[in-house]
mmCIF file of C-alpha atoms in Angstrom:
data_model
loop_
_atom_site.group_PDB
_atom_site.id
_atom_site.type_symbol
_atom_site.label_atom_id
_atom_site.label_comp_id
_atom_site.label_asym_id
_atom_site.label_seq_id
_atom_site.Cartn_x
_atom_site.Cartn_y
_atom_site.Cartn_z
ATOM 1 C CA MET T 36 10.716 11.686 -23.589
ATOM 2 C CA ILE T 37 7.873 13.470 -21.782
ATOM 3 C CA ILE T 38 7.960 14.510 -18.137
ATOM 4 C CA LEU T 39 4.633 14.193 -16.308
ATOM 5 C CA ILE T 40 4.117 16.063 -13.032
ATOM 6 C CA PRO T 41 0.909 15.705 -10.965
ATOM 7 C CA ALA T 42 0.413 18.733 -8.716
ATOM 8 C CA TYR T 43 -2.043 19.559 -5.942
ATOM 9 C CA GLU T 44 -1.826 22.988 -4.311
ATOM 10 C CA PRO T 45 1.801 23.476 -5.425
ATOM 11 C CA ASP T 46 4.133 26.196 -4.215
ATOM 12 C CA HIS T 47 7.128 27.886 -5.863
ATOM 13 C CA HIS T 48 9.000 24.576 -6.053
ATOM 14 C CA LEU T 49 6.936 23.511 -9.092
ATOM 15 C CA PRO T 50 7.912 26.338 -11.496
ATOM 16 C CA ALA T 51 11.457 26.230 -10.090
ATOM 17 C CA LEU T 52 11.699 22.544 -10.981
ATOM 18 C CA ILE T 53 10.436 23.190 -14.497
ATOM 19 C CA ARG T 54 12.947 26.003 -15.007
ATOM 20 C CA ARG T 55 15.740 23.601 -14.059
ATOM 21 C CA ILE T 56 14.354 21.015 -16.468
ATOM 22 C CA ARG T 57 14.196 23.631 -19.215
ATOM 23 C CA ALA T 58 17.797 24.663 -18.511
ATOM 24 C CA ALA T 59 18.996 21.058 -18.767
ATOM 25 C CA GLU T 60 16.726 19.845 -21.583
ATOM 26 C CA PRO T 61 15.155 22.836 -23.407
ATOM 27 C CA TRP T 62 13.101 20.771 -25.870
ATOM 28 C CA THR T 63 11.657 18.231 -23.456
ATOM 29 C CA ALA T 64 7.854 18.266 -23.315
ATOM 30 C CA VAL T 65 6.434 18.708 -19.813
ATOM 31 C CA VAL T 66 2.836 17.866 -18.894
ATOM 32 C CA VAL T 67 1.515 19.166 -15.578
ATOM 33 C CA VAL T 68 -1.784 17.962 -14.105
ATOM 34 C CA ASP T 69 -3.542 20.404 -11.786
ATOM 35 C CA ASP T 70 -5.370 17.985 -9.488
ATOM 36 C CA GLY T 71 -8.176 20.381 -8.568
ATOM 37 C CA SER T 72 -5.983 22.879 -6.700
ATOM 38 C CA GLY T 73 -8.514 25.688 -7.049
ATOM 39 C CA PRO T 74 -8.369 29.425 -7.909
ATOM 40 C CA ALA T 75 -5.859 30.234 -5.149
ATOM 41 C CA TYR T 76 -3.139 28.440 -7.146
ATOM 42 C CA LYS T 77 -3.885 30.005 -10.521
ATOM 43 C CA ASP T 78 -0.714 32.118 -10.447
ATOM 44 C CA VAL T 79 1.491 29.040 -9.987
ATOM 45 C CA PHE T 80 -0.081 27.271 -12.951
ATOM 46 C CA ASP T 81 0.055 30.466 -15.025
ATOM 47 C CA ASP T 82 3.820 30.474 -14.398
ATOM 48 C CA VAL T 83 3.964 26.846 -15.498
ATOM 49 C CA ARG T 84 2.071 27.633 -18.709
ATOM 50 C CA ALA T 85 4.398 30.543 -19.387
ATOM 51 C CA LEU T 86 7.296 28.070 -19.287
ATOM 52 C CA GLY T 87 5.752 26.184 -22.202
ATOM 53 C CA CYS T 88 4.157 23.279 -20.346
ATOM 54 C CA HIS T 89 0.950 21.509 -21.229
ATOM 55 C CA VAL T 90 -1.396 21.992 -18.266
ATOM 56 C CA LEU T 91 -4.345 19.682 -17.681
ATOM 57 C CA SER T 92 -6.773 20.797 -14.988
ATOM 58 C CA TYR T 93 -10.121 19.800 -13.562
ATOM 59 C CA ALA T 94 -12.444 21.283 -10.972
ATOM 60 C CA ARG T 95 -12.012 19.167 -7.854
ATOM 61 C CA ASN T 96 -9.261 17.142 -6.228
ATOM 62 C CA ARG T 97 -9.383 13.528 -7.402
ATOM 63 C CA GLY T 98 -6.113 12.092 -6.057
ATOM 64 C CA LYS T 99 -2.625 11.373 -7.354
ATOM 65 C CA GLY T 100 -3.606 8.165 -9.127
ATOM 66 C CA PHE T 101 -6.390 9.922 -11.017
ATOM 67 C CA ALA T 102 -4.016 12.763 -11.920
ATOM 68 C CA LEU T 103 -1.400 10.347 -13.267
ATOM 69 C CA LYS T 104 -3.978 8.493 -15.357
ATOM 70 C CA ALA T 105 -5.268 11.827 -16.632
ATOM 71 C CA GLY T 106 -1.740 12.668 -17.739
ATOM 72 C CA PHE T 107 -1.207 9.254 -19.344
ATOM 73 C CA GLY T 108 -4.472 9.666 -21.227
ATOM 74 C CA PHE T 109 -3.529 13.134 -22.495
ATOM 75 C CA ILE T 110 -0.083 11.945 -23.605
ATOM 76 C CA ALA T 111 -1.431 8.834 -25.338
ATOM 77 C CA ASP T 112 -4.019 10.888 -27.204
ATOM 78 C CA ASN T 113 -1.976 13.986 -28.016
ATOM 79 C CA LEU T 114 1.732 13.062 -27.778
ATOM 80 C CA PRO T 115 1.821 9.363 -28.673
ATOM 81 C CA GLY T 116 4.909 7.241 -28.988
ATOM 82 C CA HIS T 117 6.983 8.889 -26.250
ATOM 83 C CA ASP T 118 8.377 7.397 -23.052
ATOM 84 C CA VAL T 119 7.139 9.106 -19.894
ATOM 85 C CA VAL T 120 8.990 10.000 -16.699
ATOM 86 C CA CYS T 121 6.760 10.883 -13.733
ATOM 87 C CA ALA T 122 8.150 13.226 -11.082
ATOM 88 C CA ASP T 123 6.713 15.002 -8.054
ATOM 89 C CA GLY T 124 6.389 18.772 -8.156
ATOM 90 C CA ASP T 125 7.492 19.535 -4.588
ATOM 91 C CA GLY T 126 11.224 19.819 -5.288
ATOM 92 C CA GLN T 127 12.172 16.408 -3.901
ATOM 93 C CA HIS T 128 13.372 15.038 -7.225
ATOM 94 C CA MET T 129 16.613 16.403 -8.603
ATOM 95 C CA VAL T 130 16.729 17.123 -12.323
ATOM 96 C CA THR T 131 19.859 14.990 -12.661
ATOM 97 C CA ASP T 132 17.934 12.018 -11.241
ATOM 98 C CA ILE T 133 14.929 12.669 -13.500
ATOM 99 C CA LEU T 134 17.251 12.629 -16.499
ATOM 100 C CA ARG T 135 19.021 9.487 -15.237
ATOM 101 C CA VAL T 136 15.673 7.664 -15.139
ATOM 102 C CA ALA T 137 14.947 8.982 -18.642
ATOM 103 C CA GLY T 138 18.377 7.809 -19.777
ATOM 104 C CA LYS T 139 17.768 4.334 -18.392
ATOM 105 C CA LEU T 140 14.462 4.161 -20.257
ATOM 106 C CA HIS T 141 16.168 5.245 -23.457
ATOM 107 C CA GLY T 142 18.910 2.665 -22.951
ATOM 108 C CA ASN T 143 16.305 -0.044 -22.471
ATOM 109 C CA GLY T 144 14.917 0.800 -25.905
ATOM 110 C CA SER T 145 17.651 -1.262 -27.565
ATOM 111 C CA ASP T 146 16.530 -4.330 -25.597
ATOM 112 C CA PRO T 147 13.431 -6.217 -26.857
ATOM 113 C CA ARG T 148 12.286 -6.383 -23.238
ATOM 114 C CA GLY T 149 12.642 -2.629 -22.794
ATOM 115 C CA ALA T 150 9.081 -1.885 -23.915
ATOM 116 C CA ALA T 151 7.847 -3.952 -20.960
ATOM 117 C CA THR T 152 10.161 -2.574 -18.263
ATOM 118 C CA MET T 153 9.425 0.310 -15.905
ATOM 119 C CA VAL T 154 12.242 2.133 -14.123
ATOM 120 C CA LEU T 155 11.985 3.266 -10.494
ATOM 121 C CA GLY T 156 14.163 5.942 -8.918
ATOM 122 C CA SER T 157 14.909 4.389 -5.525
ATOM 123 C CA ARG T 158 15.906 6.456 -2.505
ATOM 124 C CA SER T 159 18.359 5.137 0.062
ATOM 125 C CA PHE T 160 16.672 6.900 3.028
ATOM 126 C CA THR T 161 19.965 7.923 4.563
ATOM 127 C CA GLY T 162 20.654 11.231 6.268
ATOM 128 C CA ASP T 163 18.000 13.596 7.623
ATOM 129 C CA VAL T 164 14.831 11.716 6.640
ATOM 130 C CA PRO T 165 11.513 12.350 8.472
ATOM 131 C CA ALA T 166 10.641 9.423 10.715
ATOM 132 C CA ARG T 167 7.198 9.107 9.121
ATOM 133 C CA SER T 168 8.698 8.671 5.655
ATOM 134 C CA ARG T 169 11.374 6.219 6.802
ATOM 135 C CA LEU T 170 8.851 4.122 8.744
ATOM 136 C CA GLY T 171 6.282 4.222 5.946
ATOM 137 C CA ASN T 172 8.688 2.988 3.306
ATOM 138 C CA THR T 173 10.086 0.278 5.581
ATOM 139 C CA ALA T 174 6.605 -1.002 6.427
ATOM 140 C CA THR T 175 5.389 -0.958 2.823
ATOM 141 C CA LYS T 176 8.545 -2.637 1.541
ATOM 142 C CA ALA T 177 8.263 -5.376 4.170
ATOM 143 C CA LEU T 178 4.578 -6.021 3.465
ATOM 144 C CA PHE T 179 5.222 -6.025 -0.285
ATOM 145 C CA THR T 180 8.029 -8.556 0.070
ATOM 146 C CA LEU T 181 5.999 -10.719 2.446
ATOM 147 C CA ALA T 182 2.993 -10.801 0.118
ATOM 148 C CA THR T 183 4.791 -11.143 -3.229
ATOM 149 C CA GLY T 184 8.240 -12.551 -2.500
ATOM 150 C CA GLU T 185 9.784 -9.688 -4.515
ATOM 151 C CA ARG T 186 12.217 -7.125 -3.183
ATOM 152 C CA ILE T 187 11.868 -3.531 -4.394
ATOM 153 C CA PRO T 188 14.093 -0.996 -2.598
ATOM 154 C CA ASP T 189 11.582 1.880 -2.685
ATOM 155 C CA THR T 190 7.914 1.007 -3.252
ATOM 156 C CA GLN T 191 6.737 4.571 -2.594
ATOM 157 C CA THR T 192 8.951 6.527 -4.951
ATOM 158 C CA GLY T 193 7.195 9.062 -7.165
ATOM 159 C CA LEU T 194 10.048 9.177 -9.687
ATOM 160 C CA ARG T 195 9.204 6.489 -12.219
ATOM 161 C CA GLY T 196 9.817 5.953 -15.914
ATOM 162 C CA TYR T 197 7.482 4.133 -18.286
ATOM 163 C CA PRO T 198 8.018 3.117 -21.932
ATOM 164 C CA ALA T 199 5.399 4.403 -24.371
ATOM 165 C CA ALA T 200 3.999 0.904 -24.956
ATOM 166 C CA MET T 201 3.041 0.645 -21.277
ATOM 167 C CA LEU T 202 0.656 3.645 -21.206
ATOM 168 C CA PRO T 203 -2.559 1.764 -22.111
ATOM 169 C CA TRP T 204 -1.996 -0.678 -19.257
ATOM 170 C CA LEU T 205 -1.134 2.122 -16.826
ATOM 171 C CA ARG T 206 -4.507 3.690 -17.536
ATOM 172 C CA SER T 207 -6.259 0.442 -16.548
ATOM 173 C CA VAL T 208 -4.629 -0.085 -13.136
ATOM 174 C CA ARG T 209 -7.116 0.451 -10.333
ATOM 175 C CA GLY T 210 -6.867 3.222 -7.738
ATOM 176 C CA ASP T 211 -7.274 7.003 -7.810
ATOM 177 C CA ARG T 212 -5.104 8.131 -4.921
ATOM 178 C CA TYR T 213 -1.771 7.122 -3.403
ATOM 179 C CA GLU T 214 -2.666 3.437 -3.571
ATOM 180 C CA TYR T 215 -2.458 3.569 -7.376
ATOM 181 C CA GLU T 216 1.336 3.494 -7.471
ATOM 182 C CA LEU T 217 1.519 0.433 -5.208
ATOM 183 C CA ASN T 218 -1.238 -1.324 -7.157
ATOM 184 C CA MET T 219 0.868 -0.756 -10.250
ATOM 185 C CA LEU T 220 3.787 -2.639 -8.694
ATOM 186 C CA LEU T 221 1.520 -5.411 -7.447
ATOM 187 C CA GLU T 222 -0.065 -5.950 -10.864
ATOM 188 C CA ALA T 223 3.001 -5.397 -13.062
ATOM 189 C CA LYS T 224 4.370 -8.940 -13.271
ATOM 190 C CA ASN T 225 0.913 -10.402 -13.653
ATOM 191 C CA ALA T 226 0.516 -8.174 -16.722
ATOM 192 C CA GLY T 227 3.896 -9.225 -18.110
ATOM 193 C CA TYR T 228 5.952 -6.189 -17.077
ATOM 194 C CA SER T 229 9.261 -6.079 -15.228
ATOM 195 C CA ILE T 230 10.680 -3.518 -12.798
ATOM 196 C CA GLN T 231 14.168 -2.010 -12.633
ATOM 197 C CA SER T 232 15.485 0.309 -9.919
ATOM 198 C CA ILE T 233 18.271 2.878 -10.004
ATOM 199 C CA ASP T 234 19.602 4.823 -7.031
ATOM 200 C CA ILE T 235 18.595 8.472 -6.649
ATOM 201 C CA ALA T 236 19.201 11.126 -4.006
ATOM 202 C CA THR T 237 16.972 11.223 -0.931
ATOM 203 C CA VAL T 238 15.677 14.795 -0.620
ATOM 204 C CA TYR T 239 13.155 16.073 1.917
ATOM 205 C CA LEU T 240 12.484 19.803 2.025
ATOM 206 C CA ASP T 241 11.317 21.243 5.367
ATOM 207 C CA HIS T 242 10.815 17.692 6.657
ATOM 208 C CA ASN T 243 8.305 16.998 3.892
ATOM 209 C CA ALA T 244 6.047 19.841 4.995
ATOM 210 C CA GLY T 245 4.657 20.211 1.463
ATOM 211 C CA SER T 246 3.318 16.660 1.319
ATOM 212 C CA HIS T 247 -0.455 16.162 1.065
ATOM 213 C CA PHE T 248 -0.182 12.571 2.272
ATOM 214 C CA ARG T 249 -2.772 11.764 4.975
ATOM 215 C CA PRO T 250 -1.080 9.243 7.262
ATOM 216 C CA LEU T 251 -4.178 7.288 8.312
ATOM 217 C CA ALA T 252 -6.542 7.466 5.318
ATOM 218 C CA ASP T 253 -3.873 7.163 2.640
ATOM 219 C CA SER T 254 -1.977 4.423 4.490
ATOM 220 C CA VAL T 255 -5.177 2.355 4.597
ATOM 221 C CA ARG T 256 -5.582 2.849 0.842
ATOM 222 C CA ILE T 257 -1.959 1.967 0.103
ATOM 223 C CA TYR T 258 -1.807 -1.120 2.287
ATOM 224 C CA ALA T 259 -5.300 -2.422 1.447
ATOM 225 C CA PRO T 260 -4.270 -4.762 -1.419
ATOM 226 C CA LEU T 261 -1.559 -6.340 0.723
ATOM 227 C CA LEU T 262 -3.516 -6.360 3.956
ATOM 228 C CA LYS T 263 -6.554 -8.003 2.356
ATOM 229 C CA PHE T 264 -4.445 -10.951 1.227
ATOM 230 C CA LEU T 265 -2.533 -11.140 4.500
ATOM 231 C CA GLY T 266 -5.832 -10.920 6.401
ATOM 232 C CA SER T 267 -7.333 -13.688 4.287
ATOM 233 C CA SER T 268 -4.239 -15.819 4.765
ATOM 234 C CA PHE T 269 -4.208 -15.148 8.505
ATOM 235 C CA THR T 270 -7.867 -16.144 8.798
ATOM 236 C CA ALA T 271 -7.185 -19.356 6.923
ATOM 237 C CA PHE T 272 -4.107 -19.892 9.077
ATOM 238 C CA LEU T 273 -6.168 -19.572 12.269
ATOM 239 C CA VAL T 274 -8.743 -22.024 10.938
ATOM 240 C CA ASP T 275 -6.020 -24.374 9.748
ATOM 241 C CA THR T 276 -4.083 -24.253 13.007
ATOM 242 C CA THR T 277 -7.199 -24.724 15.151
ATOM 243 C CA VAL T 278 -8.354 -27.751 13.152
ATOM 244 C CA PHE T 279 -4.782 -29.089 13.008
ATOM 245 C CA LEU T 280 -4.369 -28.958 16.794
ATOM 246 C CA LEU T 281 -7.792 -30.525 17.305
ATOM 247 C CA LEU T 282 -7.012 -33.380 14.929
ATOM 248 C CA THR T 283 -3.615 -34.059 16.524
ATOM 249 C CA VAL T 284 -5.568 -34.862 19.684
ATOM 250 C CA LEU T 285 -8.219 -36.956 17.918
ATOM 251 C CA VAL T 286 -6.065 -38.909 15.440
ATOM 252 C CA ASP T 287 -2.593 -40.376 15.777
ATOM 253 C CA SER T 288 -1.398 -39.280 12.346
ATOM 254 C CA LEU T 289 0.389 -36.095 11.357
ATOM 255 C CA LEU T 290 -0.613 -36.590 7.723
ATOM 256 C CA LEU T 291 -4.320 -36.909 8.505
ATOM 257 C CA ALA T 292 -4.156 -33.883 10.807
ATOM 258 C CA VAL T 293 -2.528 -31.754 8.117
ATOM 259 C CA LEU T 294 -4.903 -33.027 5.396
ATOM 260 C CA GLY T 295 -8.041 -32.386 7.437
ATOM 261 C CA ALA T 296 -6.921 -28.934 8.553
ATOM 262 C CA ARG T 297 -5.959 -27.942 5.034
ATOM 263 C CA ALA T 298 -9.253 -29.138 3.538
ATOM 264 C CA VAL T 299 -11.234 -26.828 5.820
ATOM 265 C CA SER T 300 -8.942 -23.812 5.728
ATOM 266 C CA SER T 301 -8.367 -23.933 1.966
ATOM 267 C CA ALA T 302 -12.108 -23.830 1.294
ATOM 268 C CA VAL T 303 -12.378 -20.720 3.463
ATOM 269 C CA ASN T 304 -9.334 -19.148 1.816
ATOM 270 C CA PHE T 305 -10.588 -19.862 -1.714
ATOM 271 C CA LEU T 306 -13.954 -18.211 -1.114
ATOM 272 C CA VAL T 307 -12.459 -15.115 0.527
ATOM 273 C CA ASN T 308 -9.738 -14.654 -2.101
ATOM 274 C CA ARG T 309 -12.111 -15.119 -5.018
ATOM 275 C CA HIS T 310 -14.766 -12.736 -3.724
ATOM 276 C CA VAL T 311 -12.791 -10.187 -1.692
ATOM 277 C CA VAL T 312 -9.022 -10.177 -2.157
ATOM 278 C CA PHE T 313 -8.377 -10.404 -5.882
ATOM 279 C CA GLU T 314 -10.288 -7.852 -7.922
ATOM 280 C CA HIS T 315 -10.645 -10.080 -10.969
ATOM 281 C CA GLY T 316 -11.299 -13.303 -9.048
ATOM 282 C CA ARG T 317 -14.905 -13.659 -10.180
ATOM 283 C CA GLN T 318 -14.160 -13.133 -13.875
ATOM 284 C CA ARG T 319 -13.365 -16.813 -14.339
ATOM 285 C CA PRO T 320 -15.743 -19.757 -13.759
ATOM 286 C CA ALA T 321 -15.639 -21.042 -10.193
ATOM 287 C CA ARG T 322 -15.179 -24.648 -11.316
ATOM 288 C CA SER T 323 -12.061 -24.085 -13.427
ATOM 289 C CA VAL T 324 -10.532 -21.728 -10.872
ATOM 290 C CA GLY T 325 -11.404 -24.157 -8.095
ATOM 291 C CA VAL T 326 -9.607 -27.036 -9.842
ATOM 292 C CA ARG T 327 -6.469 -24.935 -10.236
ATOM 293 C CA TYR T 328 -6.735 -23.571 -6.703
ATOM 294 C CA PHE T 329 -6.937 -26.992 -5.079
ATOM 295 C CA SER T 330 -4.099 -28.202 -7.311
ATOM 296 C CA LEU T 331 -2.056 -25.388 -5.786
ATOM 297 C CA VAL T 332 -3.276 -26.453 -2.341
ATOM 298 C CA ALA T 333 -2.064 -29.991 -3.005
ATOM 299 C CA VAL T 334 1.390 -28.793 -4.040
ATOM 300 C CA LEU T 335 1.665 -26.463 -1.064
ATOM 301 C CA LEU T 336 0.391 -29.228 1.205
ATOM 302 C CA VAL T 337 3.242 -31.532 0.185
ATOM 303 C CA ALA T 338 5.679 -28.702 0.813
ATOM 304 C CA ASN T 339 3.967 -27.938 4.116
ATOM 305 C CA VAL T 340 4.248 -31.507 5.381
ATOM 306 C CA ALA T 341 7.875 -31.703 4.280
ATOM 307 C CA LEU T 342 8.727 -28.445 6.051
ATOM 308 C CA ILE T 343 6.942 -29.471 9.261
ATOM 309 C CA ARG T 344 8.710 -32.847 9.335
ATOM 310 C CA ALA T 345 12.062 -31.155 8.699
ATOM 311 C CA LEU T 346 11.462 -28.662 11.497
ATOM 312 C CA GLU T 347 10.276 -31.336 13.925
ATOM 313 C CA ALA T 348 13.417 -33.331 13.102
ATOM 314 C CA ILE T 349 15.449 -30.471 14.580
ATOM 315 C CA ALA T 350 13.271 -30.455 17.733
ATOM 316 C CA VAL T 351 10.853 -27.654 16.785
ATOM 317 C CA PRO T 352 7.433 -28.301 18.460
ATOM 318 C CA ALA T 353 4.530 -29.074 16.108
ATOM 319 C CA PRO T 354 2.636 -25.742 16.593
ATOM 320 C CA ALA T 355 5.798 -23.674 16.036
ATOM 321 C CA ALA T 356 6.769 -25.820 13.054
ATOM 322 C CA LYS T 357 3.311 -25.232 11.582
ATOM 323 C CA ILE T 358 3.624 -21.460 11.948
ATOM 324 C CA LEU T 359 7.080 -21.345 10.394
ATOM 325 C CA ALA T 360 6.012 -23.517 7.452
ATOM 326 C CA GLU T 361 3.012 -21.295 6.723
ATOM 327 C CA ILE T 362 5.133 -18.140 6.752
ATOM 328 C CA MET T 363 7.640 -19.690 4.357
ATOM 329 C CA LEU T 364 4.919 -20.632 1.876
ATOM 330 C CA LEU T 365 2.863 -17.414 2.132
ATOM 331 C CA ALA T 366 4.707 -15.434 -0.553
ATOM 332 C CA ILE T 367 4.585 -18.353 -2.990
ATOM 333 C CA SER T 368 0.847 -18.701 -2.471
ATOM 334 C CA PHE T 369 0.167 -15.000 -3.127
ATOM 335 C CA SER T 370 2.294 -14.860 -6.270
ATOM 336 C CA VAL T 371 0.697 -17.934 -7.820
ATOM 337 C CA GLN T 372 -2.840 -16.831 -6.991
ATOM 338 C CA GLN T 373 -2.306 -13.299 -8.283
ATOM 339 C CA ARG T 374 -0.504 -14.278 -11.499
ATOM 340 C CA TRP T 375 -2.205 -17.558 -12.364
ATOM 341 C CA LEU T 376 -5.467 -18.255 -10.550
ATOM 342 C CA PHE T 377 -7.180 -14.885 -10.244
ATOM 343 C CA ALA T 378 -5.471 -12.904 -13.013
ATOM 344 C CA ARG T 379 -7.626 -10.649 -15.123
ATOM 345 C CA LYS T 380 -8.646 -12.154 -18.446
ATOM 346 C CA GLN T 381 -6.586 -10.901 -21.417
ATOM 347 C CA ASP T 382 -4.362 -8.865 -19.084
ATOM 348 C CA ARG T 383 -2.002 -7.912 -21.888
ATOM 349 C CA LEU T 384 -4.699 -6.120 -23.921
ATOM 350 C CA PRO T 385 -4.253 -2.324 -24.049
ATOM 351 C CA ALA T 386 -7.070 -1.664 -21.579
ATOM 352 C CA ALA T 387 -10.599 -2.645 -20.765
ATOM 353 C CA GLU T 388 -13.383 -0.399 -22.024
ATOM 354 C CA PRO T 389 -14.236 1.018 -18.572
ATOM 355 C CA ALA T 390 -10.582 1.885 -18.030
ATOM 356 C CA ARG T 391 -10.389 3.669 -21.390
ATOM 357 C CA GLU T 392 -13.589 5.529 -20.609
ATOM 358 C CA GLU T 393 -12.327 6.663 -17.191
ATOM 359 C CA ALA T 394 -8.949 7.691 -18.566
ATOM 360 C CA GLY T 395 -10.666 9.557 -21.369
ATOM 361 C CA LYS T 396 -12.641 11.571 -18.863
ATOM 362 C CA ALA T 397 -9.542 12.163 -16.785
ATOM 363 C CA ALA T 398 -7.646 13.345 -19.852
ATOM 364 C CA GLY T 399 -10.154 16.095 -20.505
ATOM 365 C CA LYS T 400 -12.791 14.349 -22.620
ATOM 366 C CA SER T 401 -15.560 15.585 -20.329
ATOM 367 C CA PRO T 402 -15.993 19.361 -20.946
ATOM 368 C CA SER T 403 -17.564 19.917 -17.548
ATOM 369 C CA GLU T 404 -14.693 18.253 -15.711
ATOM 370 C CA ALA T 405 -11.443 19.208 -17.364
ATOM 371 C CA HIS T 406 -9.517 21.839 -19.256
ATOM 372 C CA ILE T 407 -6.263 21.548 -21.181
ATOM 373 C CA SER T 408 -3.951 24.393 -22.042
ATOM 374 C CA GLY T 409 -0.398 24.843 -23.166
#
């Protein structure tokens, strides 16, 4: 097992954490990534080096996602074949929990599926938790569930364990800052990976005063993948509902109203999703993707009509029935489009060339950008 810790402008909590790790597991390799902290933090990283850690550093701050991929690249190139547990360096992860995540990874090794399963340390958010952190996790968890239909207790946890076989894929996931860790969860199942969660302690020191999270800018980055799909779906929903209501006035047929509305809105939704929402949407020919997309539309349309009729049968007005049906089918639509329609080609390959090139630079392959010691 290797412990990977990204650090930006760390304080005394970082070397203190490593001392506790050394006391519990003396022979565990620890890789620390200095995410462009600058000369003012040299003493902290000197202490970390003195504790026997590998330290990877580069000149300017690039973001947590970039730092993690830099660490994955260094480990894959220099310490291959080891599972990796990522932890934050601000003292909010207890060593016992770090080792529990490592233990779960090790236990998964006896299962053929273990090489494709990541482990999340999930906080319960009970006790004295800053309102910003509680609200942020609740909002992200709700949006994640709404967009994917999957329930993950803690989508923002920084304590995560990855089997060695997963490192090439981790280096290919998009995002350089806080959005990287959410993108990883969004893309995992599409790439054939599963997610397990284990409970860990919820620890916030000084009300999270040491966090470098920027509430506005970083929240936009984190929520962007979900909000783009929800925005696209909402736009299509507005078009669909407007045309549906217009056709209910013009034609005396619920089926024709639903069919006409769906024909217009699905065309809008297809174009937006292919060109804007899903990063790999344009990798596949428009014709083949279009056939599969409108096959999905047909299936969802049957379900939509059935749901609307069922709701109207219990005296729900047509507009309200339409809204409820769309909400029920939203998660299914996202999951199918992400995993089937607009999935990246050959998603199970170790990594695309650009991803390897970026990770190589992040791992210290560019002499002007990075330095490795330890």
